[in-house]
PDB file of C-alpha atoms in Angstrom:
ATOM      1  CA  MET E  83      13.673  87.271  -6.207  1.00 58.00           C
ATOM      2  CA  ASN E  84      15.903  84.500  -7.559  1.00 72.00           C
ATOM      3  CA  ALA E  85      16.583  84.922 -11.290  1.00 69.00           C
ATOM      4  CA  ASN E  86      16.010  81.169 -11.762  1.00 82.00           C
ATOM      5  CA  PHE E  87      12.591  81.260 -10.052  1.00 91.00           C
ATOM      6  CA  LYS E  88       9.731  80.030 -12.194  1.00 96.00           C
ATOM      7  CA  LYS E  89       6.050  80.296 -11.377  1.00 97.00           C
ATOM      8  CA  THR E  90       4.213  76.978 -11.212  1.00 97.00           C
ATOM      9  CA  ILE E  91       1.430  76.034 -13.586  1.00 97.00           C
ATOM     10  CA  LEU E  92      -0.742  73.012 -12.831  1.00 97.00           C
ATOM     11  CA  ILE E  93      -2.065  71.363 -15.951  1.00 97.00           C
ATOM     12  CA  ASP E  94      -4.774  68.686 -16.019  1.00 96.00           C
ATOM     13  CA  LEU E  95      -3.898  65.525 -17.906  1.00 97.00           C
ATOM     14  CA  ASP E  96      -7.237  64.206 -19.156  1.00 96.00           C
ATOM     15  CA  GLY E  97      -8.944  66.414 -21.699  1.00 93.00           C
ATOM     16  CA  VAL E  98      -6.116  68.956 -21.804  1.00 96.00           C
ATOM     17  CA  LEU E  99      -2.955  67.071 -22.702  1.00 97.00           C
ATOM     18  CA  ASN E 100      -4.525  63.903 -24.057  1.00 96.00           C
ATOM     19  CA  THR E 101      -7.452  62.977 -26.280  1.00 95.00           C
ATOM     20  CA  TYR E 102      -9.773  62.070 -23.404  1.00 93.00           C
ATOM     21  CA  THR E 103     -13.489  62.591 -24.280  1.00 88.00           C
ATOM     22  CA  GLY E 104     -15.278  61.577 -21.141  1.00 88.00           C
ATOM     23  CA  LYS E 105     -14.975  57.775 -21.211  1.00 90.00           C
ATOM     24  CA  PHE E 106     -12.715  57.140 -18.210  1.00 91.00           C
ATOM     25  CA  ASP E 107     -10.735  53.893 -18.051  1.00 93.00           C
ATOM     26  CA  GLU E 108      -8.287  53.653 -15.123  1.00 92.00           C
ATOM     27  CA  LYS E 109      -6.079  51.264 -17.128  1.00 94.00           C
ATOM     28  CA  VAL E 110      -5.753  53.397 -20.273  1.00 96.00           C
ATOM     29  CA  ILE E 111      -4.561  56.969 -20.684  1.00 97.00           C
ATOM     30  CA  PRO E 112      -5.547  58.269 -24.106  1.00 97.00           C
ATOM     31  CA  PRO E 113      -2.905  59.374 -26.625  1.00 98.00           C
ATOM     32  CA  ILE E 114      -1.278  62.758 -26.395  1.00 98.00           C
ATOM     33  CA  LYS E 115      -3.299  65.539 -27.992  1.00 97.00           C
ATOM     34  CA  GLU E 116      -1.863  67.160 -31.111  1.00 97.00           C
ATOM     35  CA  GLY E 117       0.180  70.205 -30.125  1.00 97.00           C
ATOM     36  CA  ALA E 118       0.486  69.217 -26.454  1.00 98.00           C
ATOM     37  CA  PHE E 119       4.158  68.222 -26.661  1.00 98.00           C
ATOM     38  CA  GLU E 120       5.181  71.578 -28.145  1.00 98.00           C
ATOM     39  CA  PHE E 121       2.928  73.440 -25.697  1.00 98.00           C
ATOM     40  CA  ILE E 122       4.531  71.815 -22.651  1.00 98.00           C
ATOM     41  CA  LYS E 123       8.043  72.173 -24.058  1.00 98.00           C
ATOM     42  CA  ASN E 124       7.533  75.910 -24.705  1.00 98.00           C
ATOM     43  CA  LEU E 125       5.779  76.499 -21.397  1.00 97.00           C
ATOM     44  CA  SER E 126       8.622  74.892 -19.481  1.00 97.00           C
ATOM     45  CA  ASN E 127      11.000  77.620 -20.660  1.00 97.00           C
ATOM     46  CA  ASN E 128       9.304  80.125 -18.392  1.00 97.00           C
ATOM     47  CA  TYR E 129       7.268  78.093 -15.928  1.00 98.00           C
ATOM     48  CA  LYS E 130       7.552  75.121 -13.646  1.00 98.00           C
ATOM     49  CA  VAL E 131       5.063  72.635 -15.152  1.00 98.00           C
ATOM     50  CA  LYS E 132       3.255  70.159 -12.951  1.00 98.00           C
ATOM     51  CA  ILE E 133       0.663  67.694 -14.159  1.00 97.00           C
ATOM     52  CA  PHE E 134      -2.469  67.690 -12.031  1.00 95.00           C
ATOM     53  CA  THR E 135      -4.508  64.488 -12.278  1.00 96.00           C
ATOM     54  CA  THR E 136      -6.744  62.147 -10.285  1.00 94.00           C
ATOM     55  CA  ARG E 137      -5.131  59.197 -12.042  1.00 95.00           C
ATOM     56  CA  ASN E 138      -2.555  56.914 -10.433  1.00 95.00           C
ATOM     57  CA  ARG E 139       0.561  59.025 -10.114  1.00 95.00           C
ATOM     58  CA  LEU E 140       2.930  56.263 -11.335  1.00 96.00           C
ATOM     59  CA  PHE E 141       0.700  55.425 -14.315  1.00 96.00           C
ATOM     60  CA  ALA E 142       0.541  59.170 -15.245  1.00 97.00           C
ATOM     61  CA  SER E 143       4.318  59.439 -14.870  1.00 97.00           C
ATOM     62  CA  GLU E 144       4.792  56.541 -17.288  1.00 97.00           C
ATOM     63  CA  TRP E 145       2.524  58.341 -19.767  1.00 98.00           C
ATOM     64  CA  ILE E 146       4.732  61.468 -19.433  1.00 98.00           C
ATOM     65  CA  ILE E 147       7.920  59.398 -20.009  1.00 98.00           C
ATOM     66  CA  ASN E 148       6.369  57.521 -22.985  1.00 98.00           C
ATOM     67  CA  ASN E 149       5.415  60.844 -24.577  1.00 98.00           C
ATOM     68  CA  LYS E 150       8.918  62.268 -24.075  1.00 98.00           C
ATOM     69  CA  LEU E 151       7.729  65.035 -21.732  1.00 98.00           C
ATOM     70  CA  LYS E 152       9.840  64.039 -18.751  1.00 98.00           C
ATOM     71  CA  GLU E 153      12.450  66.803 -19.198  1.00 98.00           C
ATOM     72  CA  TYR E 154       9.693  69.457 -19.377  1.00 98.00           C
ATOM     73  CA  VAL E 155       7.445  68.284 -16.502  1.00 98.00           C
ATOM     74  CA  ASP E 156       8.550  68.858 -12.889  1.00 97.00           C
ATOM     75  CA  ASP E 157       6.080  66.645 -11.133  1.00 97.00           C
ATOM     76  CA  VAL E 158       2.744  64.840 -11.127  1.00 97.00           C
ATOM     77  CA  THR E 159       0.276  65.594  -8.357  1.00 96.00           C
ATOM     78  CA  ASN E 160      -3.351  65.134  -7.347  1.00 94.00           C
ATOM     79  CA  ILE E 161      -3.076  67.978  -4.813  1.00 94.00           C
ATOM     80  CA  LYS E 162      -4.098  71.533  -5.638  1.00 91.00           C
ATOM     81  CA  GLU E 163      -0.743  73.046  -4.847  1.00 92.00           C
ATOM     82  CA  PRO E 164       0.027  76.756  -4.734  1.00 94.00           C
ATOM     83  CA  SER E 165       0.384  77.796  -8.352  1.00 96.00           C
ATOM     84  CA  PHE E 166       0.199  80.770 -10.667  1.00 96.00           C
ATOM     85  CA  LEU E 167      -2.456  79.095 -12.879  1.00 95.00           C
ATOM     86  CA  LEU E 168      -4.502  75.933 -13.109  1.00 95.00           C
ATOM     87  CA  ILE E 169      -5.330  74.747 -16.596  1.00 95.00           C
ATOM     88  CA  ASP E 170      -8.222  72.297 -16.742  1.00 93.00           C
ATOM     89  CA  ASP E 171     -11.011  71.343 -19.132  1.00 90.00           C
ATOM     90  CA  ARG E 172     -13.566  71.453 -16.326  1.00 90.00           C
ATOM     91  CA  CYS E 173     -13.026  74.913 -14.836  1.00 90.00           C
ATOM     92  CA  ILE E 174     -14.894  78.168 -14.605  1.00 91.00           C
ATOM     93  CA  ASN E 175     -13.055  81.416 -13.970  1.00 90.00           C
ATOM     94  CA  PHE E 176     -14.583  83.391 -11.114  1.00 91.00           C
ATOM     95  CA  ASN E 177     -14.672  87.077 -12.073  1.00 91.00           C
ATOM     96  CA  GLY E 178     -16.207  88.434  -8.838  1.00 94.00           C
ATOM     97  CA  ASN E 179     -19.836  88.194  -9.965  1.00 95.00           C
ATOM     98  CA  TYR E 180     -21.841  85.374  -8.376  1.00 95.00           C
ATOM     99  CA  GLU E 181     -24.826  85.797 -10.705  1.00 96.00           C
ATOM    100  CA  LYS E 182     -22.593  85.279 -13.737  1.00 94.00           C
ATOM    101  CA  LEU E 183     -20.854  82.369 -11.951  1.00 95.00           C
ATOM    102  CA  GLN E 184     -24.202  80.662 -11.307  1.00 96.00           C
ATOM    103  CA  ASN E 185     -25.127  81.081 -14.954  1.00 95.00           C
ATOM    104  CA  ASP E 186     -21.742  79.718 -16.049  1.00 93.00           C
ATOM    105  CA  ILE E 187     -22.229  76.677 -13.776  1.00 93.00           C
ATOM    106  CA  ASP E 188     -25.781  76.048 -15.020  1.00 95.00           C
ATOM    107  CA  ASN E 189     -24.676  76.231 -18.668  1.00 92.00           C
ATOM    108  CA  PHE E 190     -21.270  74.608 -18.414  1.00 91.00           C
ATOM    109  CA  GLN E 191     -20.167  72.194 -21.124  1.00 88.00           C
ATOM    110  CA  VAL E 192     -16.704  70.630 -21.347  1.00 88.00           C
ATOM    111  CA  TRP E 193     -14.949  71.822 -24.500  1.00 82.00           C
ATOM    112  CA  TYR E 194     -15.253  68.537 -26.398  1.00 81.00           C
ATOM    113  CA  LYS E 195     -19.055  68.536 -25.972  1.00 80.00           C
ATOM    114  CA  GLN E 196     -19.638  72.161 -26.962  1.00 74.00           C
ATOM    115  CA  GLU E 197     -21.500  72.886 -30.139  1.00 66.00           C
ATOM    116  CA  TYR E 198     -19.830  75.560 -32.216  1.00 54.00           C
ATOM    117  CA  THR E 199     -21.944  77.684 -34.481  1.00 43.00           C
TER     118      THR E 199
END
């Protein structure tokens, strides 16, 4: 394998990298979330980082440039491309057990709506 090869990680924009809390506006991408810049910068040392979003690709690319992430992000896509990992705020990890999966689906809450006790 090529020594320069990096595995790809797809990272969702809304709710992961920005302060999105469920109120979608196609004309406004919320501000970058605290810690996201450092996270992407560090991740890019070992992985090819692609932003995965349903937003307009050019608009999302502008957000990346405005937040000084351009040198750390390889691309913006709305296609689930082959990747090592997908990081999203609306995902459930399938562990091979459909009963647990059904329970996880029925009780799912996005992280910013969860109640912590």
